[in-house]
XYZ file of C-alpha atoms in Angstrom:
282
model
C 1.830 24.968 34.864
C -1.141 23.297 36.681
C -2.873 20.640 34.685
C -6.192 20.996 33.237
C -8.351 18.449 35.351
C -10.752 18.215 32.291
C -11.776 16.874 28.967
C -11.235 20.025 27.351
C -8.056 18.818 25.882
C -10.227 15.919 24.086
C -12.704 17.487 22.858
C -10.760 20.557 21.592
C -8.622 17.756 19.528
C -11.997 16.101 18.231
C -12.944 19.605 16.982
C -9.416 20.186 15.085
C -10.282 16.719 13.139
C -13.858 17.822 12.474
C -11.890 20.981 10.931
C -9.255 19.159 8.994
C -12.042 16.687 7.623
C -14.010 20.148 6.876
C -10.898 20.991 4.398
C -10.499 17.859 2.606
C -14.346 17.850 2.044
C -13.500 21.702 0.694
C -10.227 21.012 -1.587
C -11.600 17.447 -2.982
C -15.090 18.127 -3.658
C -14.534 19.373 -6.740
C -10.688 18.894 -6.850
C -9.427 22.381 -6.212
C -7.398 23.848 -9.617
C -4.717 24.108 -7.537
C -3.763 20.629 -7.575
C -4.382 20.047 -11.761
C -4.299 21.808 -15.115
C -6.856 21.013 -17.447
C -7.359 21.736 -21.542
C -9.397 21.320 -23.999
C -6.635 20.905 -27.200
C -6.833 19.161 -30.708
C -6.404 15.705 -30.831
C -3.049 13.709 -30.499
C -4.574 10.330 -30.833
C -3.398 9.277 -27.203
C -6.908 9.830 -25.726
C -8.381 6.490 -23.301
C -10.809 5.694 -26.421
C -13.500 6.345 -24.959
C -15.532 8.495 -26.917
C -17.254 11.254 -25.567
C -19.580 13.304 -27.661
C -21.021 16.795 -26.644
C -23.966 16.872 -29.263
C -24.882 14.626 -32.611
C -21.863 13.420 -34.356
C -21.944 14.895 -37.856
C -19.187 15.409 -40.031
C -18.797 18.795 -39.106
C -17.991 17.718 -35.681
C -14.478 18.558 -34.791
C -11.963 16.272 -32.391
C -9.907 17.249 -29.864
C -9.218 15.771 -25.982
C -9.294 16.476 -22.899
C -6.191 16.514 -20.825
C -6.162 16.400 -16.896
C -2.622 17.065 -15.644
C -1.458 17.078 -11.927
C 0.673 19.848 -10.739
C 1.571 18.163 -7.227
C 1.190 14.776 -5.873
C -2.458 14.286 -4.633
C -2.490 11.304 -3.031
C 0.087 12.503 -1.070
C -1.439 15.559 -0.304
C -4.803 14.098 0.882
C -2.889 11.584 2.801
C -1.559 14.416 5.448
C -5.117 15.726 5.732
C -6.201 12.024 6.763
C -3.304 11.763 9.022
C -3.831 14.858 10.935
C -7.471 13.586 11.436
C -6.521 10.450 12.526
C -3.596 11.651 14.998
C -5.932 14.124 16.800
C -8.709 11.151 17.011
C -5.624 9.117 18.781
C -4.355 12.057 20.749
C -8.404 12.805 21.922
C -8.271 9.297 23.599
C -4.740 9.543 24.869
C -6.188 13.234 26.878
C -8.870 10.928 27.890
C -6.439 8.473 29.400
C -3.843 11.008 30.977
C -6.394 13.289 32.583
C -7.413 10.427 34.687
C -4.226 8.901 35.816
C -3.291 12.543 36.306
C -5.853 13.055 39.203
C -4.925 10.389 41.283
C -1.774 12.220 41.010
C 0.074 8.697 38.801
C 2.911 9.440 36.443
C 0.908 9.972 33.303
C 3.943 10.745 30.937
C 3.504 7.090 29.289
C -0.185 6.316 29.866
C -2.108 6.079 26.617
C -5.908 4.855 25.861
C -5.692 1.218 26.445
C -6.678 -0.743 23.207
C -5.364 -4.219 21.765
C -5.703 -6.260 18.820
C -8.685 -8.743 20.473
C -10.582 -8.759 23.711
C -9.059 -11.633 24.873
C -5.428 -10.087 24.447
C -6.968 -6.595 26.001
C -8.088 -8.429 29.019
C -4.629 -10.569 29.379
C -2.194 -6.868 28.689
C -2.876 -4.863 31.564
C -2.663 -2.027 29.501
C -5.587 -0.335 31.646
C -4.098 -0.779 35.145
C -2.921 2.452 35.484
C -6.035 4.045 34.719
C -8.216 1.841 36.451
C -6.354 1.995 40.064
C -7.738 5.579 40.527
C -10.892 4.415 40.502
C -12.792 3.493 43.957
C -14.049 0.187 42.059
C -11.298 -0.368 40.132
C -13.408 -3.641 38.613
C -16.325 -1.603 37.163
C -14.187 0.165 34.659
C -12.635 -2.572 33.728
C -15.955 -4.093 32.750
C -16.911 -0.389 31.586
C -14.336 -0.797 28.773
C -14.725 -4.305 28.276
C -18.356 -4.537 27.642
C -19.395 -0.987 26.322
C -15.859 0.508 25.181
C -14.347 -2.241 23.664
C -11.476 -0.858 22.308
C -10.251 -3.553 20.607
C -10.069 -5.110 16.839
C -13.052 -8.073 17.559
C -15.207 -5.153 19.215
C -15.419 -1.658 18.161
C -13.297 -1.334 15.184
C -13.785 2.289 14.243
C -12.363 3.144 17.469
C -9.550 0.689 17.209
C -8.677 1.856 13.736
C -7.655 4.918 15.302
C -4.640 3.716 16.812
C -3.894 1.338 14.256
C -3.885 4.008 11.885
C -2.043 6.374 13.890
C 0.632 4.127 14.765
C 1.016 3.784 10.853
C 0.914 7.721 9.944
C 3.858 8.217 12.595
C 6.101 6.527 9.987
C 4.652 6.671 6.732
C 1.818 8.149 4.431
C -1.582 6.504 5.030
C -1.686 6.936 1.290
C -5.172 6.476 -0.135
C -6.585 5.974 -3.693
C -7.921 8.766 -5.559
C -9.759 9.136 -8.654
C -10.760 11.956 -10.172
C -14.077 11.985 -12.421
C -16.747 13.558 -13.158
C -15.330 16.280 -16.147
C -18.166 18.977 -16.296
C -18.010 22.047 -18.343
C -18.196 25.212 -16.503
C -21.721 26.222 -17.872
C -24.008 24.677 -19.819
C -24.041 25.057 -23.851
C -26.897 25.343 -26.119
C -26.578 23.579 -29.620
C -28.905 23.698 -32.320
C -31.471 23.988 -29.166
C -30.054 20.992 -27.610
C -28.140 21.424 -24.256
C -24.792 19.715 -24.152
C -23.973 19.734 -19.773
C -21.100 16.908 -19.868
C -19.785 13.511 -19.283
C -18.266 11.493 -16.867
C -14.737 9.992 -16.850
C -12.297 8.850 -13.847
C -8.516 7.772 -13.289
C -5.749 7.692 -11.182
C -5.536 11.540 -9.826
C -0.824 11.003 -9.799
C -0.960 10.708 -13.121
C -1.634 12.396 -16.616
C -5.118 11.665 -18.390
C -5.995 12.056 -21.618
C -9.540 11.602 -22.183
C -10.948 11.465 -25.672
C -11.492 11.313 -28.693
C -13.884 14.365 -27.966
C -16.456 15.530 -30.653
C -17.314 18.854 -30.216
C -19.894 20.766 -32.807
C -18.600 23.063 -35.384
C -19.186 26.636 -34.000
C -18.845 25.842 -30.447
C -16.185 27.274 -28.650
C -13.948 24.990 -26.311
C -13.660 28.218 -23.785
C -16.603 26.752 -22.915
C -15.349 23.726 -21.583
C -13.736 24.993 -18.341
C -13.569 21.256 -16.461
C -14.032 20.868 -12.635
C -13.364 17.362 -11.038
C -14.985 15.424 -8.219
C -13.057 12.997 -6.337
C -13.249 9.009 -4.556
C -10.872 8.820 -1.716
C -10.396 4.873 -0.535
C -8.658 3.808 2.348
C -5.654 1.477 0.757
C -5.058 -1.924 0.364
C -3.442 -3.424 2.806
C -4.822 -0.874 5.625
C -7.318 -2.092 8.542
C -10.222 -0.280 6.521
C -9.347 -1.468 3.119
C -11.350 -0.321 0.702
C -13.828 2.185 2.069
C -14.485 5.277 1.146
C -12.467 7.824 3.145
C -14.702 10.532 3.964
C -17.563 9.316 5.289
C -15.524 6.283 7.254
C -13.348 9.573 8.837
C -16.724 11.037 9.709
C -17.787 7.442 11.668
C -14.524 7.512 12.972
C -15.059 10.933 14.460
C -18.457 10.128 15.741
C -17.258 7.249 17.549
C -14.166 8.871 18.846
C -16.568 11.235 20.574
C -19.051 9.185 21.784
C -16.278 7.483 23.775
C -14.948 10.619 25.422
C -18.341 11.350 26.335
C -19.213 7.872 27.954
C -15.476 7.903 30.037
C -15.868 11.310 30.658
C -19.848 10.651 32.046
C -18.426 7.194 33.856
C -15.557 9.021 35.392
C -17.871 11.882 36.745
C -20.202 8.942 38.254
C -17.659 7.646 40.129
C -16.530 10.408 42.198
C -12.921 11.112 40.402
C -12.411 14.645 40.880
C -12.411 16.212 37.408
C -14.934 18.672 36.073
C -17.524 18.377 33.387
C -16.274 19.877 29.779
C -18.395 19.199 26.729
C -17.276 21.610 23.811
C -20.219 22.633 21.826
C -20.027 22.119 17.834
C-alpha cells in the first residue's frame, strides 16, 4: 500500500471529532430518555426541600415529587464521547507529523507531533528533529513551531491539552461532571387562566434525585408533567482544563486543532516538500 502524501488523513480525523462532538451536543442537550427515568409520584417525604410550586398554593393543592433516576452511568458515557474527540484531535496532529517524515522517505512508525510541557523544555527535547531534517531550512520550522505553533503548556494550551488529554484517555476515563437541570414539563398547562411552564432544578446526573415537595393544583393531571433535562458537562478536577465547560472548550479545541494542520500543511507546501494540497470541506 502506497502512502497517502497528504493531509487527508488529518483532516478526515478533525471531521470524525466535529461528528462525535455533533452527538454529545444531540444526546445531552436535553438528556436523551435513554439514559434516565423520570415520574411524577405522591410524596415520600425524601424530596431536596426545595419547594417547587406549579400555580398558587391553596389547600387544595396536592404534593407529590419528582424523581429523576439513571438507567446507565452518564458520566461514564459522556466521558467516551470526549475521549474519542480528543484521540482523533491527537491522532490529526500525529498524520500531520508522519506525512512529513514520510516524504523524505524517514522511518515514521514512532514520529508523533512534537509538543512538551514548556517552551523551554520543547526547545531542549529534540522531539522535532525528525520532522524538521526534511526540510531544506531545517531552522525555519523550528522557529515556525516555536513562535507561531507553540505546542507547548506556556504557549498554546488548547493545542497542548490535546495530548495531555489523550495520553490520559489511553488509560482511564476523562470522566467529567454532569448535572442535569432544567425539569420542564412537556407542554405548557393552563390553570385557572394562569400558565404553569416549569422550574428549574440540578444534581449529580450518577445518582437518584428526588426533587420536591411539588404542589400541583387540584384537577391537573401529572400526565402532564412529562420532564426533559438539559445538561453542564465540566472538564474534572484535577484535569489540565479544570473546570470548564466541556462543550464549547471541545469546540476551541477543534478549532485550534485545525488551524494548526492548516498552517503546517500551508508552511510545508511553501517550502517545496513534495506533498499535495488537501483541505476537506465542512
Amino acid at each position: 500500500m502506497v502512502p497517502d502524501n497528504t493531509f487527508l488523513g488529518a483532516y478526515l480525523k478533525i471531521e470524525r471529532a466535529k461528528g462525535h462532538l455533533a452527538e454529545l451536543v444531540r444526546i445531552t442537550q436535553p438528556l436523551n430518555t435513554a439514559f434516565y427515568d423520570a415520574y411524577v409520584r405522591e410524596s415520600t417525604g425524601r424530596g431536596s426541600g426545595i419547594v417547587i410550586n406549579f400555580g398558587a398554593p391553596n389547600a387544595n393543592n396536592k404534593t407529590f415529587e419528582i424523581a429523576y433516576v439513571p438507567k446507565k452511568p452518564v458520566r461514564q458515557m459522556l466521558a467516551t464521547y470526549i475521549g474519542d474527540i480528543i484521540h482523533n484531535l491527537a491522532a490529526a496532529l500525529d498524520y500531520s507529523a508522519t506525512l512529513i517524515v514520510r516524504t523524505c522517505e524517514g522511518d515514521a512508525r514512532f514520529v508523533s507531533f512534537p509538543r512538551h510541557d514548556t517552551r523551554k523544555q520543547f526547545v531542549s527535547s529534540g522531539l522535532h528533529r525528525d520532522i524538521e531534517t526534511c526540510f531544506p531550512s531545517p531552522d525555519k520550522f523550528f522557529k515556525f513551531l516555536i513562535d507561531e505553533v507553540k505546542p507547548y503548556g506556556d504557549g498554546n494550551k488548547l493545542l497542548y491539552s490535546v495530548s495531555k488529554l489523550d495520553k490520559i484517555d489511553k488509560h482511564n476515563f476523562i470522566l467529567p461532571i454532569v448535572t442535569v437541570g432544567m425539569m420542564k414539563q412537556a407542554k405548557p398547562v393552563m390553570v385557572s387562566g394562569n400558565l404553569i411552564d416549569g422550574n428549574s432544578v440540578s444534581g449529580d446526573a450518577n445518582t437518584e434525585i428526588i426533587f420536591g415537595p411539588v404542589t400541583i393544583p387540584e384537577g391537573v393531571s401529572t400526565e402532564n408533567f412529562q420532564m426533559s433535562f438539559s445538561t453542564e458537562i465540566l472538564f474534572p478536577q484535577g484535569s489540565i482544563l479544570e473546570g470548564l465547560v466541556a462543550i464549547p472548550t471541545l469546540a476551541d479545541m477543534i478549532d485550534t486543532v485545525t488551524q494548526t494542520v492548516e498552517s503546517v500543511e500551508e508552511f510545508v507546501l511553501n517550502a517545496g516538500v513534495s506533498i499535495q494540497s488537501s483541505r476537506v470541506n465542512s
